Amino acid sequence: MSLVDAAHGRGDSTGADAPSVAETPGRRGVRQVVGAYAALAKPRVIELLLVTTIPAMFLAGREIPSPWLVLATLLGGTMAAGSANALNCVIDTDIDKVMKRTKRRPLVRDSVPQRGALIFGLTLGAASFAVLALTVNLLSAILAVATILFYIFVYTLVLKRRTPQNVVWGGAAGCMPVVIGWSAVSGTVEWPALVMFGVIFFWTPPHTWALAMKYREDYERAGVPMLPVVATPEHVAKQIVIYSWVMVGWTLLLAPATSWLYTTFAVVAGAWFLFYAHRLRAAVGRGVETKPMALFHRSNTYLMIVFCALAVDAAIGLPVLGLPF
């Protein structure tokens, strides 16, 4: 029950403290406006930021980082991601209007004016740079702004509507939180950060194509050439398996910077995910009903397992395996 509903309940029972007719719409209006602007930032998408940034910060120092540094990095990173998402909503309003999956977004429902959304996105971007530059370091701030620019100008404006490889190359923007997290701790970018970047890079196509298989008609209606729109289900399933194998293999490149603990989890989680990727391909090949959303949700779980294992491995501080030569 909401606070407003609770207030009405008290008013009915006591005859006192009930909000006036003039107050209630005003309060609801403020709450709805705030909620609409928050929705522009796509909070659920930003969950990836939390899942990947913190473990990268743990691994960068092979210890638990300063809570204040983590908080500042997450705040600045969340603002940067919210900025990119809000500006994406402005640009893609025409697409969102014709897709069932996005028909409740604020700009589609006119909950937020276009100009307001644009200002909101730009303000968040500027604020993210200021927060990171002042509380973390300049490199992290520059990387955050570069991520926003790449997401808007490369993915949203160029790749998304022109090529079925849109999420392959455009997905690089979603890989940047690990690099920002690493740079926040070390002040530089080293090879483990680039390997973590690669893990998410190869994870993105299977994750997104599984979703697009479910919402193929949506993307086709909007004129977005996602791979499931322009290719056969058999080809899509094959590509999902290929990228899944590369992703799992790529996670093992972090073994020299971690201990046996992370490596064990990476192998087991990888085998688990590959089983379901191959099962999806087998189902498509037999022509039976498939459930691509099951793989989509498992991809989230897989990524969480791998990066949580990284964080725990670094926090415990077990001896790293190192290079075999």
mmCIF file of C-alpha atoms in Angstrom:
data_model
loop_
_atom_site.group_PDB
_atom_site.id
_atom_site.type_symbol
_atom_site.label_atom_id
_atom_site.label_comp_id
_atom_site.label_asym_id
_atom_site.label_seq_id
_atom_site.Cartn_x
_atom_site.Cartn_y
_atom_site.Cartn_z
ATOM 1 C CA MET A 1 0.000 0.000 0.000
ATOM 2 C CA SER A 2 1.357 3.431 -0.944
ATOM 3 C CA LEU A 3 1.847 6.302 1.463
ATOM 4 C CA VAL A 4 -1.060 8.159 -0.108
ATOM 5 C CA ASP A 5 -3.331 5.142 0.301
ATOM 6 C CA ALA A 6 -2.233 4.857 3.920
ATOM 7 C CA ALA A 7 -3.012 8.536 4.484
ATOM 8 C CA HIS A 8 -6.501 8.053 3.078
ATOM 9 C CA GLY A 9 -7.010 5.091 5.400
ATOM 10 C CA ARG A 10 -6.115 7.146 8.464
ATOM 11 C CA GLY A 11 -8.381 9.935 7.330
ATOM 12 C CA ASP A 12 -11.340 7.615 6.909
ATOM 13 C CA SER A 13 -10.963 6.128 10.339
ATOM 14 C CA THR A 14 -10.139 9.208 12.376
ATOM 15 C CA GLY A 15 -11.730 12.053 10.483
ATOM 16 C CA ALA A 16 -8.459 13.993 10.845
ATOM 17 C CA ASP A 17 -5.207 14.455 8.936
ATOM 18 C CA ALA A 18 -6.755 13.480 5.603
ATOM 19 C CA PRO A 19 -5.206 15.391 2.706
ATOM 20 C CA SER A 20 -7.376 17.978 1.070
ATOM 21 C CA VAL A 21 -8.720 17.501 -2.429
ATOM 22 C CA ALA A 22 -6.245 20.098 -3.663
ATOM 23 C CA GLU A 23 -3.243 18.415 -1.994
ATOM 24 C CA THR A 24 -3.758 14.894 -3.253
ATOM 25 C CA PRO A 25 -3.502 15.552 -7.007
ATOM 26 C CA GLY A 26 -0.458 17.729 -6.394
ATOM 27 C CA ARG A 27 1.325 15.041 -4.429
ATOM 28 C CA ARG A 28 0.435 12.400 -6.968
ATOM 29 C CA GLY A 29 1.588 14.699 -9.752
ATOM 30 C CA VAL A 30 5.022 15.216 -8.218
ATOM 31 C CA ARG A 31 5.416 11.521 -7.572
ATOM 32 C CA GLN A 32 4.392 10.629 -11.100
ATOM 33 C CA VAL A 33 6.759 13.173 -12.645
ATOM 34 C CA VAL A 34 9.682 11.954 -10.550
ATOM 35 C CA GLY A 35 8.830 8.363 -11.429
ATOM 36 C CA ALA A 36 8.607 9.198 -15.130
ATOM 37 C CA TYR A 37 12.033 10.847 -15.169
ATOM 38 C CA ALA A 38 13.495 7.950 -13.196
ATOM 39 C CA ALA A 39 12.021 5.532 -15.757
ATOM 40 C CA LEU A 40 13.850 7.405 -18.530
ATOM 41 C CA ALA A 41 17.113 6.279 -16.965
ATOM 42 C CA LYS A 42 15.993 2.600 -17.273
ATOM 43 C CA PRO A 43 16.930 1.542 -13.719
ATOM 44 C CA ARG A 44 16.750 -2.181 -14.496
ATOM 45 C CA VAL A 45 19.318 -1.772 -17.259
ATOM 46 C CA ILE A 46 21.639 -0.059 -14.763
ATOM 47 C CA GLU A 47 21.678 -3.253 -12.679
ATOM 48 C CA LEU A 48 24.487 -4.406 -14.971
ATOM 49 C CA LEU A 49 26.519 -1.516 -13.601
ATOM 50 C CA LEU A 50 26.288 -2.906 -10.081
ATOM 51 C CA VAL A 51 26.940 -6.505 -11.127
ATOM 52 C CA THR A 52 30.149 -5.688 -13.007
ATOM 53 C CA THR A 53 31.640 -2.469 -11.615
ATOM 54 C CA ILE A 54 32.087 -3.571 -8.004
ATOM 55 C CA PRO A 55 33.856 -6.867 -8.802
ATOM 56 C CA ALA A 56 36.168 -4.978 -11.165
ATOM 57 C CA MET A 57 37.069 -2.650 -8.302
ATOM 58 C CA PHE A 58 37.739 -5.631 -6.027
ATOM 59 C CA LEU A 59 39.960 -7.295 -8.615
ATOM 60 C CA ALA A 60 41.893 -4.112 -9.369
ATOM 61 C CA GLY A 61 43.283 -4.012 -5.837
ATOM 62 C CA ARG A 62 42.892 -7.710 -4.922
ATOM 63 C CA GLU A 63 41.140 -6.440 -1.795
ATOM 64 C CA ILE A 64 37.931 -4.797 -0.613
ATOM 65 C CA PRO A 65 38.029 -1.198 -1.909
ATOM 66 C CA SER A 66 37.113 1.878 0.099
ATOM 67 C CA PRO A 67 33.314 2.027 0.570
ATOM 68 C CA TRP A 68 33.408 5.733 -0.220
ATOM 69 C CA LEU A 69 35.258 5.115 -3.472
ATOM 70 C CA VAL A 70 32.749 2.420 -4.409
ATOM 71 C CA LEU A 71 29.846 4.726 -3.596
ATOM 72 C CA ALA A 72 31.291 7.629 -5.586
ATOM 73 C CA THR A 73 32.076 5.383 -8.566
ATOM 74 C CA LEU A 74 28.610 3.839 -8.565
ATOM 75 C CA LEU A 75 26.960 7.241 -8.235
ATOM 76 C CA GLY A 76 28.893 8.712 -11.131
ATOM 77 C CA GLY A 77 28.498 5.549 -13.190
ATOM 78 C CA THR A 78 24.766 5.387 -12.532
ATOM 79 C CA MET A 79 24.404 8.996 -13.668
ATOM 80 C CA ALA A 80 26.362 8.241 -16.841
ATOM 81 C CA ALA A 81 24.247 5.170 -17.624
ATOM 82 C CA GLY A 82 21.055 7.107 -16.851
ATOM 83 C CA SER A 83 22.180 9.890 -19.168
ATOM 84 C CA ALA A 84 22.828 7.489 -22.045
ATOM 85 C CA ASN A 85 19.513 5.710 -21.487
ATOM 86 C CA ALA A 86 17.506 8.939 -21.292
ATOM 87 C CA LEU A 87 19.059 10.315 -24.471
ATOM 88 C CA ASN A 88 18.435 6.961 -26.142
ATOM 89 C CA CYS A 89 14.750 7.270 -25.216
ATOM 90 C CA VAL A 90 14.631 10.715 -26.861
ATOM 91 C CA ILE A 91 16.157 9.451 -30.094
ATOM 92 C CA ASP A 92 14.198 6.188 -30.223
ATOM 93 C CA THR A 93 10.747 7.525 -29.358
ATOM 94 C CA ASP A 94 9.469 6.603 -32.818
ATOM 95 C CA ILE A 95 10.640 3.020 -32.368
ATOM 96 C CA ASP A 96 9.299 2.737 -28.825
ATOM 97 C CA LYS A 97 5.836 3.822 -29.998
ATOM 98 C CA VAL A 98 5.409 0.798 -32.254
ATOM 99 C CA MET A 99 6.964 -1.864 -30.022
ATOM 100 C CA LYS A 100 4.750 -3.585 -27.455
ATOM 101 C CA ARG A 101 7.750 -4.122 -25.172
ATOM 102 C CA THR A 102 8.425 -0.373 -24.931
ATOM 103 C CA LYS A 103 4.970 1.130 -25.242
ATOM 104 C CA ARG A 104 4.863 2.159 -21.562
ATOM 105 C CA ARG A 105 8.031 4.255 -21.640
ATOM 106 C CA PRO A 106 7.568 7.875 -20.465
ATOM 107 C CA LEU A 107 8.022 9.594 -23.821
ATOM 108 C CA VAL A 108 5.601 7.208 -25.514
ATOM 109 C CA ARG A 109 2.948 7.950 -22.893
ATOM 110 C CA ASP A 110 3.752 11.694 -22.919
ATOM 111 C CA SER A 111 4.599 11.525 -19.217
ATOM 112 C CA VAL A 112 7.686 13.644 -19.920
ATOM 113 C CA PRO A 113 8.121 16.297 -22.626
ATOM 114 C CA GLN A 114 10.828 15.678 -25.233
ATOM 115 C CA ARG A 115 12.679 18.844 -24.254
ATOM 116 C CA GLY A 116 12.559 17.880 -20.587
ATOM 117 C CA ALA A 117 13.932 14.412 -21.336
ATOM 118 C CA LEU A 118 16.743 15.899 -23.417
ATOM 119 C CA ILE A 119 17.726 18.350 -20.682
ATOM 120 C CA PHE A 120 17.495 15.580 -18.090
ATOM 121 C CA GLY A 121 19.830 13.328 -20.090
ATOM 122 C CA LEU A 122 22.379 16.065 -20.752
ATOM 123 C CA THR A 123 22.303 17.186 -17.117
ATOM 124 C CA LEU A 124 22.904 13.649 -15.873
ATOM 125 C CA GLY A 125 25.842 13.315 -18.241
ATOM 126 C CA ALA A 126 27.439 16.547 -17.049
ATOM 127 C CA ALA A 127 26.802 15.592 -13.425
ATOM 128 C CA SER A 128 28.401 12.179 -13.914
ATOM 129 C CA PHE A 129 31.575 13.785 -15.236
ATOM 130 C CA ALA A 130 31.678 16.239 -12.330
ATOM 131 C CA VAL A 131 31.091 13.561 -9.686
ATOM 132 C CA LEU A 132 33.706 11.183 -11.072
ATOM 133 C CA ALA A 133 36.299 13.889 -11.740
ATOM 134 C CA LEU A 134 35.947 15.428 -8.290
ATOM 135 C CA THR A 135 35.550 12.295 -6.159
ATOM 136 C CA VAL A 136 37.251 9.500 -8.147
ATOM 137 C CA ASN A 137 39.705 10.569 -10.857
ATOM 138 C CA LEU A 138 39.779 12.304 -14.208
ATOM 139 C CA LEU A 139 40.356 9.107 -16.204
ATOM 140 C CA SER A 140 37.156 7.514 -14.892
ATOM 141 C CA ALA A 141 35.228 10.698 -15.682
ATOM 142 C CA ILE A 142 36.547 10.796 -19.255
ATOM 143 C CA LEU A 143 35.738 7.109 -19.779
ATOM 144 C CA ALA A 144 32.178 7.671 -18.544
ATOM 145 C CA VAL A 145 31.586 10.538 -20.969
ATOM 146 C CA ALA A 146 33.173 8.550 -23.797
ATOM 147 C CA THR A 147 30.735 5.726 -23.040
ATOM 148 C CA ILE A 148 27.750 8.081 -23.262
ATOM 149 C CA LEU A 149 28.958 9.497 -26.581
ATOM 150 C CA PHE A 150 29.617 6.034 -28.019
ATOM 151 C CA TYR A 151 26.208 4.741 -26.974
ATOM 152 C CA ILE A 152 24.386 7.696 -28.515
ATOM 153 C CA PHE A 153 26.384 8.510 -31.630
ATOM 154 C CA VAL A 154 27.703 5.071 -32.607
ATOM 155 C CA TYR A 155 25.087 2.599 -31.384
ATOM 156 C CA THR A 156 21.804 4.538 -31.288
ATOM 157 C CA LEU A 157 22.265 6.857 -34.286
ATOM 158 C CA VAL A 158 24.352 4.648 -36.590
ATOM 159 C CA LEU A 159 24.325 0.927 -35.810
ATOM 160 C CA LYS A 160 20.930 0.174 -34.302
ATOM 161 C CA ARG A 161 18.802 0.880 -37.375
ATOM 162 C CA ARG A 162 21.319 -0.133 -40.029
ATOM 163 C CA THR A 163 22.926 -3.488 -39.300
ATOM 164 C CA PRO A 164 22.118 -6.799 -37.605
ATOM 165 C CA GLN A 165 25.543 -6.471 -35.985
ATOM 166 C CA ASN A 166 24.163 -3.555 -33.949
ATOM 167 C CA VAL A 167 24.332 -5.225 -30.540
ATOM 168 C CA VAL A 168 27.696 -6.844 -31.273
ATOM 169 C CA TRP A 169 29.613 -3.593 -31.715
ATOM 170 C CA GLY A 170 27.165 -1.290 -29.972
ATOM 171 C CA GLY A 171 27.291 -3.544 -26.936
ATOM 172 C CA ALA A 172 30.773 -2.183 -26.219
ATOM 173 C CA ALA A 173 29.096 0.643 -24.307
ATOM 174 C CA GLY A 174 27.725 -1.863 -21.814
ATOM 175 C CA CYS A 175 31.225 -3.245 -21.285
ATOM 176 C CA MET A 176 32.656 0.033 -20.032
ATOM 177 C CA PRO A 177 31.536 -0.137 -16.371
ATOM 178 C CA VAL A 178 34.265 -2.690 -15.642
ATOM 179 C CA VAL A 179 36.907 -0.453 -17.186
ATOM 180 C CA ILE A 180 35.625 2.548 -15.230
ATOM 181 C CA GLY A 181 35.579 0.505 -12.023
ATOM 182 C CA TRP A 182 39.144 -0.677 -12.584
ATOM 183 C CA SER A 183 40.399 2.825 -13.368
ATOM 184 C CA ALA A 184 38.681 4.188 -10.266
ATOM 185 C CA VAL A 185 40.904 2.004 -8.084
ATOM 186 C CA SER A 186 44.141 1.897 -10.082
ATOM 187 C CA GLY A 187 44.059 5.208 -11.950
ATOM 188 C CA THR A 188 44.887 3.321 -15.145
ATOM 189 C CA VAL A 189 43.558 0.565 -17.428
ATOM 190 C CA GLU A 190 45.369 -2.779 -17.355
ATOM 191 C CA TRP A 191 44.899 -6.089 -19.133
ATOM 192 C CA PRO A 192 42.441 -7.701 -16.652
ATOM 193 C CA ALA A 193 40.084 -4.763 -17.211
ATOM 194 C CA LEU A 194 40.224 -5.408 -20.948
ATOM 195 C CA VAL A 195 39.551 -9.117 -20.411
ATOM 196 C CA MET A 196 36.497 -8.289 -18.285
ATOM 197 C CA PHE A 197 35.434 -5.914 -21.066
ATOM 198 C CA GLY A 198 35.679 -8.861 -23.462
ATOM 199 C CA VAL A 199 33.599 -11.134 -21.239
ATOM 200 C CA ILE A 200 30.689 -8.709 -21.359
ATOM 201 C CA PHE A 201 31.316 -7.993 -25.058
ATOM 202 C CA PHE A 202 30.846 -11.664 -25.964
ATOM 203 C CA TRP A 203 28.041 -12.097 -23.428
ATOM 204 C CA THR A 204 25.924 -9.321 -24.970
ATOM 205 C CA PRO A 205 24.948 -11.008 -28.298
ATOM 206 C CA PRO A 206 23.574 -14.256 -26.782
ATOM 207 C CA HIS A 207 21.816 -12.242 -24.091
ATOM 208 C CA THR A 208 20.223 -9.769 -26.514
ATOM 209 C CA TRP A 209 19.491 -12.180 -29.356
ATOM 210 C CA ALA A 210 17.605 -14.466 -26.982
ATOM 211 C CA LEU A 211 15.414 -11.488 -26.068
ATOM 212 C CA ALA A 212 15.055 -10.527 -29.729
ATOM 213 C CA MET A 213 13.938 -14.052 -30.629
ATOM 214 C CA LYS A 214 11.027 -13.592 -28.256
ATOM 215 C CA TYR A 215 10.185 -10.090 -29.515
ATOM 216 C CA ARG A 216 11.076 -10.625 -33.174
ATOM 217 C CA GLU A 217 7.799 -9.189 -34.458
ATOM 218 C CA ASP A 218 8.277 -6.100 -32.310
ATOM 219 C CA TYR A 219 11.678 -5.359 -33.805
ATOM 220 C CA GLU A 220 10.430 -6.130 -37.327
ATOM 221 C CA ARG A 221 7.498 -3.745 -36.864
ATOM 222 C CA ALA A 222 9.884 -1.021 -35.707
ATOM 223 C CA GLY A 223 12.276 -1.565 -38.609
ATOM 224 C CA VAL A 224 15.204 -2.545 -36.362
ATOM 225 C CA PRO A 225 17.326 -5.195 -38.133
ATOM 226 C CA MET A 226 18.103 -7.358 -35.116
ATOM 227 C CA LEU A 227 19.624 -10.680 -36.147
ATOM 228 C CA PRO A 228 16.434 -12.703 -35.436
ATOM 229 C CA VAL A 229 14.567 -10.351 -37.801
ATOM 230 C CA VAL A 230 16.886 -10.831 -40.790
ATOM 231 C CA ALA A 231 18.137 -14.396 -40.227
ATOM 232 C CA THR A 232 16.583 -17.806 -39.730
ATOM 233 C CA PRO A 233 16.090 -19.136 -36.182
ATOM 234 C CA GLU A 234 18.658 -21.837 -36.966
ATOM 235 C CA HIS A 235 21.298 -19.234 -37.833
ATOM 236 C CA VAL A 236 20.503 -17.167 -34.745
ATOM 237 C CA ALA A 237 20.726 -20.195 -32.466
ATOM 238 C CA LYS A 238 24.050 -21.180 -34.045
ATOM 239 C CA GLN A 239 25.442 -17.686 -33.470
ATOM 240 C CA ILE A 240 24.269 -17.779 -29.863
ATOM 241 C CA VAL A 241 26.188 -21.027 -29.322
ATOM 242 C CA ILE A 242 29.335 -19.662 -30.998
ATOM 243 C CA TYR A 243 29.378 -16.469 -28.951
ATOM 244 C CA SER A 244 28.615 -18.447 -25.793
ATOM 245 C CA TRP A 245 31.661 -20.665 -26.312
ATOM 246 C CA VAL A 246 33.892 -17.664 -26.958
ATOM 247 C CA MET A 247 32.480 -15.931 -23.869
ATOM 248 C CA VAL A 248 33.123 -18.899 -21.605
ATOM 249 C CA GLY A 249 36.629 -19.347 -22.984
ATOM 250 C CA TRP A 250 37.293 -15.651 -22.516
ATOM 251 C CA THR A 251 36.411 -15.812 -18.815
ATOM 252 C CA LEU A 252 39.306 -18.230 -18.338
ATOM 253 C CA LEU A 253 41.772 -15.582 -19.507
ATOM 254 C CA LEU A 254 41.311 -14.044 -16.052
ATOM 255 C CA ALA A 255 42.753 -17.172 -14.395
ATOM 256 C CA PRO A 256 46.310 -15.714 -14.153
ATOM 257 C CA ALA A 257 44.948 -12.730 -12.185
ATOM 258 C CA THR A 258 42.777 -14.855 -9.870
ATOM 259 C CA SER A 259 42.916 -18.029 -7.798
ATOM 260 C CA TRP A 260 41.513 -21.522 -8.203
ATOM 261 C CA LEU A 261 38.245 -20.300 -6.664
ATOM 262 C CA TYR A 262 37.285 -17.985 -9.533
ATOM 263 C CA THR A 263 38.512 -20.443 -12.151
ATOM 264 C CA THR A 264 36.360 -23.226 -10.721
ATOM 265 C CA PHE A 265 33.244 -21.065 -10.720
ATOM 266 C CA ALA A 266 33.992 -19.826 -14.243
ATOM 267 C CA VAL A 267 34.284 -23.381 -15.568
ATOM 268 C CA VAL A 268 31.185 -24.701 -13.796
ATOM 269 C CA ALA A 269 29.012 -21.683 -14.621
ATOM 270 C CA GLY A 270 30.257 -21.753 -18.202
ATOM 271 C CA ALA A 271 29.365 -25.424 -18.628
ATOM 272 C CA TRP A 272 25.934 -24.722 -17.155
ATOM 273 C CA PHE A 273 25.247 -21.871 -19.576
ATOM 274 C CA LEU A 274 26.611 -23.746 -22.594
ATOM 275 C CA PHE A 275 24.257 -26.639 -21.829
ATOM 276 C CA TYR A 276 21.245 -24.342 -22.154
ATOM 277 C CA ALA A 277 22.621 -22.571 -25.223
ATOM 278 C CA HIS A 278 23.044 -25.927 -26.977
ATOM 279 C CA ARG A 279 19.604 -27.029 -25.792
ATOM 280 C CA LEU A 280 18.070 -23.936 -27.408
ATOM 281 C CA ARG A 281 19.861 -24.693 -30.678
ATOM 282 C CA ALA A 282 18.753 -28.329 -30.583
ATOM 283 C CA ALA A 283 15.130 -27.295 -30.018
ATOM 284 C CA VAL A 284 15.288 -24.859 -32.929
ATOM 285 C CA GLY A 285 16.831 -27.555 -35.125
ATOM 286 C CA ARG A 286 14.018 -29.997 -34.309
ATOM 287 C CA GLY A 287 11.410 -27.361 -35.022
ATOM 288 C CA VAL A 288 9.811 -27.669 -31.598
ATOM 289 C CA GLU A 289 8.648 -24.802 -29.409
ATOM 290 C CA THR A 290 11.544 -22.881 -27.883
ATOM 291 C CA LYS A 291 11.794 -20.662 -24.833
ATOM 292 C CA PRO A 292 14.520 -18.125 -25.648
ATOM 293 C CA MET A 293 13.577 -15.983 -22.639
ATOM 294 C CA ALA A 294 14.765 -18.808 -20.403
ATOM 295 C CA LEU A 295 18.245 -18.404 -21.882
ATOM 296 C CA PHE A 296 17.924 -14.616 -21.567
ATOM 297 C CA HIS A 297 17.265 -14.862 -17.832
ATOM 298 C CA ARG A 298 19.968 -17.490 -17.363
ATOM 299 C CA SER A 299 22.457 -15.192 -19.078
ATOM 300 C CA ASN A 300 21.852 -12.633 -16.330
ATOM 301 C CA THR A 301 22.380 -15.293 -13.685
ATOM 302 C CA TYR A 302 25.539 -16.500 -15.421
ATOM 303 C CA LEU A 303 27.081 -13.044 -15.532
ATOM 304 C CA MET A 304 26.241 -12.489 -11.874
ATOM 305 C CA ILE A 305 27.899 -15.773 -10.879
ATOM 306 C CA VAL A 306 31.095 -15.041 -12.798
ATOM 307 C CA PHE A 307 31.511 -11.503 -11.485
ATOM 308 C CA CYS A 308 30.507 -12.361 -7.924
ATOM 309 C CA ALA A 309 33.146 -15.092 -8.023
ATOM 310 C CA LEU A 310 35.661 -12.444 -9.104
ATOM 311 C CA ALA A 311 34.714 -10.235 -6.170
ATOM 312 C CA VAL A 312 34.849 -13.026 -3.589
ATOM 313 C CA ASP A 313 38.131 -14.325 -4.990
ATOM 314 C CA ALA A 314 39.718 -10.877 -4.693
ATOM 315 C CA ALA A 315 38.234 -10.186 -1.244
ATOM 316 C CA ILE A 316 39.565 -13.456 0.187
ATOM 317 C CA GLY A 317 42.973 -12.783 -1.315
ATOM 318 C CA LEU A 318 43.927 -16.341 -2.211
ATOM 319 C CA PRO A 319 47.218 -16.744 -4.123
ATOM 320 C CA VAL A 320 46.773 -16.006 -7.805
ATOM 321 C CA LEU A 321 47.485 -18.755 -10.317
ATOM 322 C CA GLY A 322 49.744 -16.518 -12.387
ATOM 323 C CA LEU A 323 51.021 -17.218 -15.870
ATOM 324 C CA PRO A 324 52.216 -20.771 -16.640
ATOM 325 C CA PHE A 325 55.521 -19.460 -18.004
#
